[in-house]
Short mmCIF file of C-alpha atoms in Angstrom, two decimals:
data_model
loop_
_atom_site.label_atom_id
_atom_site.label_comp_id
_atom_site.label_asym_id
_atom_site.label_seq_id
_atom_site.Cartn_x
_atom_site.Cartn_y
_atom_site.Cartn_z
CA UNK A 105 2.90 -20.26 -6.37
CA UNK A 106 5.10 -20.21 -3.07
CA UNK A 107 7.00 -17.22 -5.12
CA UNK A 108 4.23 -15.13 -5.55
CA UNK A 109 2.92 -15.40 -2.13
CA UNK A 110 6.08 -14.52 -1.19
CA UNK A 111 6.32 -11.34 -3.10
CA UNK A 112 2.24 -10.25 -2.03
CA UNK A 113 3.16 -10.62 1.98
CA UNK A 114 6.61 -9.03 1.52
CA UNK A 115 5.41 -5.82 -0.46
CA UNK A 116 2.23 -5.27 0.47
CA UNK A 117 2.30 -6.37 4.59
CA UNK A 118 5.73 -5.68 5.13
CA UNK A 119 5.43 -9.30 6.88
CA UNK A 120 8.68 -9.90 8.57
CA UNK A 121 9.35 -13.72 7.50
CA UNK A 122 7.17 -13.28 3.84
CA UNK A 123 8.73 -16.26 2.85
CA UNK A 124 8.03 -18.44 5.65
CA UNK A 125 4.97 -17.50 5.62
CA UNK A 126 4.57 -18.42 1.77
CA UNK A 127 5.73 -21.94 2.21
CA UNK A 128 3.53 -22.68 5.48
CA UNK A 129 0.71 -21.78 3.59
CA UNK A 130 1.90 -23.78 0.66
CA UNK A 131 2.21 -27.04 2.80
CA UNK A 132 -1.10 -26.64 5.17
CA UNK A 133 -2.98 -26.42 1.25
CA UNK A 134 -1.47 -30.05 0.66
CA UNK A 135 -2.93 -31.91 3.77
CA UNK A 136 -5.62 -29.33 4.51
CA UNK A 137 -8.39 -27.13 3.32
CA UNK A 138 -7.70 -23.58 3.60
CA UNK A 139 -11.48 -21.88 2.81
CA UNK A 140 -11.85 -20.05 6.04
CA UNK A 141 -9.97 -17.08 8.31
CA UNK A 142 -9.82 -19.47 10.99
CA UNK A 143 -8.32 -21.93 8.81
CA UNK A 144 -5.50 -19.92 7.94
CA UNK A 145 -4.75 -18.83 11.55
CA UNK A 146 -4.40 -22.83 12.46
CA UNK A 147 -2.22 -22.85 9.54
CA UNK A 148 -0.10 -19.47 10.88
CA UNK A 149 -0.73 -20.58 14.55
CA UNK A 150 3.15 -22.10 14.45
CA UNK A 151 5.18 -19.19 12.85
CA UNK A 152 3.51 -15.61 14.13
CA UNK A 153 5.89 -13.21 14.35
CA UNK A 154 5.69 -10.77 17.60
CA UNK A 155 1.87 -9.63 18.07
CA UNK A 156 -0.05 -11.72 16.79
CA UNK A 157 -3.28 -9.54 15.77
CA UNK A 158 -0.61 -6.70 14.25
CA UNK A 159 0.86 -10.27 12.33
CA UNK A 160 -2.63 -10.70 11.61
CA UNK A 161 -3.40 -7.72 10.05
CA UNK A 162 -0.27 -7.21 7.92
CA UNK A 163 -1.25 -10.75 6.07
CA UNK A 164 -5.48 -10.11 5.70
CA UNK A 165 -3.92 -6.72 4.59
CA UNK A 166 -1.39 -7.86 1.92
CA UNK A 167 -4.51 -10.66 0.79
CA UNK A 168 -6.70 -7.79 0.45
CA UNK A 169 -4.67 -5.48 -1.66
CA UNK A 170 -3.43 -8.42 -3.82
CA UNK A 171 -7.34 -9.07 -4.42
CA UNK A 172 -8.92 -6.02 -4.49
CA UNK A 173 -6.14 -4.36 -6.78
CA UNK A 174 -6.21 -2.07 -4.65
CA UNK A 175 -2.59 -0.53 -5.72
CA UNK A 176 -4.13 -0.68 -9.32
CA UNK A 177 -7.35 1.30 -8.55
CA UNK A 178 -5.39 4.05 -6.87
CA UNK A 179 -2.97 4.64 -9.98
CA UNK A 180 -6.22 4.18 -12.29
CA UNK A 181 -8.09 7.22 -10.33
CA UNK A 182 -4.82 9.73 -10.13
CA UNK A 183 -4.52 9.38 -13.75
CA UNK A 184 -8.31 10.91 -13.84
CA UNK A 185 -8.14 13.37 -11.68
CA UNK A 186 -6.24 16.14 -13.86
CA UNK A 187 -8.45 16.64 -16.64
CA UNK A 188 -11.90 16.74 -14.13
CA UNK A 189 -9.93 19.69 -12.24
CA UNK A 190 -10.16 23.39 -13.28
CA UNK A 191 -6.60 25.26 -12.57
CA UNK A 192 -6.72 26.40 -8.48
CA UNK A 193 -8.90 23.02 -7.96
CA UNK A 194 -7.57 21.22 -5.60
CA UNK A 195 -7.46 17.36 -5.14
CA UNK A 196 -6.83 15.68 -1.59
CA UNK A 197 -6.39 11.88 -0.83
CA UNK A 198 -5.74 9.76 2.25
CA UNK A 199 -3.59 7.17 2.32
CA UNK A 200 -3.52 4.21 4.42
CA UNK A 201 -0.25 2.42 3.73
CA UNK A 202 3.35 3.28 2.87
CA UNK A 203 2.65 1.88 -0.68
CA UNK A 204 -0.19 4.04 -1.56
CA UNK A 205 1.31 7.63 0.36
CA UNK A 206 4.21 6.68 -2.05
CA UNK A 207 1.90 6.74 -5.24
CA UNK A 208 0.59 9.59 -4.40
CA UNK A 209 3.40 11.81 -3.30
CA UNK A 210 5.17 10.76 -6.68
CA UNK A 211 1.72 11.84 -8.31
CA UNK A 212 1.39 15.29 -7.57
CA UNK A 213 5.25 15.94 -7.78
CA UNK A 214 5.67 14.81 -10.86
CA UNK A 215 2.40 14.29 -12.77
CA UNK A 216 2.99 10.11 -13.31
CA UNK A 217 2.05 7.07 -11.56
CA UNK A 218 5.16 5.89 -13.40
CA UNK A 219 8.45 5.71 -11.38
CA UNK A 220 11.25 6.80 -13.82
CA UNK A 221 14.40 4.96 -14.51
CA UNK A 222 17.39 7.63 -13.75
CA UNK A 223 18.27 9.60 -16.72
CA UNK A 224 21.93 11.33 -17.77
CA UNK A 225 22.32 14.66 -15.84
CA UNK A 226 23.58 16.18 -18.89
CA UNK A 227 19.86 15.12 -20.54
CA UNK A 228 16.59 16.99 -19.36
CA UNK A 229 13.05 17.79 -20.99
CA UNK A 230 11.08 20.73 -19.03
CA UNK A 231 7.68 18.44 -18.73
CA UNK A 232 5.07 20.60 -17.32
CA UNK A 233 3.75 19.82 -14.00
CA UNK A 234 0.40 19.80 -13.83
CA UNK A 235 0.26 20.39 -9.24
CA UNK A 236 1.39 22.46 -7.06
CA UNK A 237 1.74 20.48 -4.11
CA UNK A 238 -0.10 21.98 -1.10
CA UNK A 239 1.50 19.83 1.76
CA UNK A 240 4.99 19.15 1.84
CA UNK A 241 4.65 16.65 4.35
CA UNK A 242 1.52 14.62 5.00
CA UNK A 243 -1.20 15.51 7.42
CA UNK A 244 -1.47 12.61 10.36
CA UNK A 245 -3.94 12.71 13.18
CA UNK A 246 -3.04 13.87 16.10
CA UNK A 247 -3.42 12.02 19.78
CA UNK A 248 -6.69 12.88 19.99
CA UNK A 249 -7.79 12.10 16.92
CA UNK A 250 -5.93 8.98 17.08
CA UNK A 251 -7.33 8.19 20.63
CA UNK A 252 -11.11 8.63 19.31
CA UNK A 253 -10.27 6.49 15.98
CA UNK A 254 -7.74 4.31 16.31
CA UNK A 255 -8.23 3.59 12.98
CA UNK A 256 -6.58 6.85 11.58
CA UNK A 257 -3.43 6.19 13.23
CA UNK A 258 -1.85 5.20 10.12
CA UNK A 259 -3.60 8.12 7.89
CA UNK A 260 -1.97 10.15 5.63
CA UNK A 261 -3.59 13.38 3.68
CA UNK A 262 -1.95 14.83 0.98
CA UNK A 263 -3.10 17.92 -1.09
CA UNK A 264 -2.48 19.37 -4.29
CA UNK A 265 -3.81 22.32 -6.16
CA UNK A 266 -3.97 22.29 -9.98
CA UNK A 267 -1.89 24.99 -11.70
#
């Protein structure tokens, strides 16, 4: 449906006109077959947004986490990783999109895949963390790195150490 489409580009590309994008795709599938990557650009040819291999990439992107789960997987391994670790073990992942770095960073600051719904300020329970976060910020490639892979520009490693 045109609504979920819309929702998959928007969160998981960051695609600039999601909903555009959603519709198009909805009307080629009603004249057209759509069973190929080249079909789909035909179908996108019209309403590309800036570059069109970074437009490109943001939609096979936001298709491939939608079908791959990929979101899902991530939460599904975080929640394994505290019982496998012995306390001073330390756990390390690298992130490729703002989604995912945002998992993560939640994860070893506060022990949950779970985002939590604000509570009263004059309400608290002391739940023990199980990391002590080892980078405050994210480690990104530098130029070199960067200029060698180009795929690691958007990289992220984060570290934690179990307490």
């Amino acid at each position: 449906p045109e609504e979920k489409l819309h929702r998959i580009f928007e969160q998981y590309g960051e695609v600039t006109n999601a909903r555009t994008l959603a519709r198009t795709i909805l009307n080629w599938r009603q004249h057209h077959s759509l069973q190929t990557i080249f079909q789909l650009r035909e179908a996108l040819r019209d309403i590309v947004k800036g570059n069109p291999n970074r437009y490109f990439a943001q939609v096979f992107q936001a298709l491939r986490m939608e079908v791959n789960d990929e979101l899902g997987a991530l939460r599904e391994l975080l929640v394994q990783i505290p019982p496998l670790l012995k306390p001073g073990g330390r756990v390390a992942i690298i992130t490729f999109h703002s989604l995912e770095d945002r998992i993560v960073k939640h994860f070893f600051k506060k022990g949950t895949t779970e985002e939590e719904e604000e509570t009263s300020p004059f309400h608290s329970i002391d739940i023990p963390l199980p990391f002590h976060v080892i980078t405050k910020k994210p480690i990104v490639p530098d130029a070199d790195e960067q200029r060698v892979n180009p795929r690691s520009r958007s990289a992220k490693l984060r570290i934690a150490e179990k307490k």
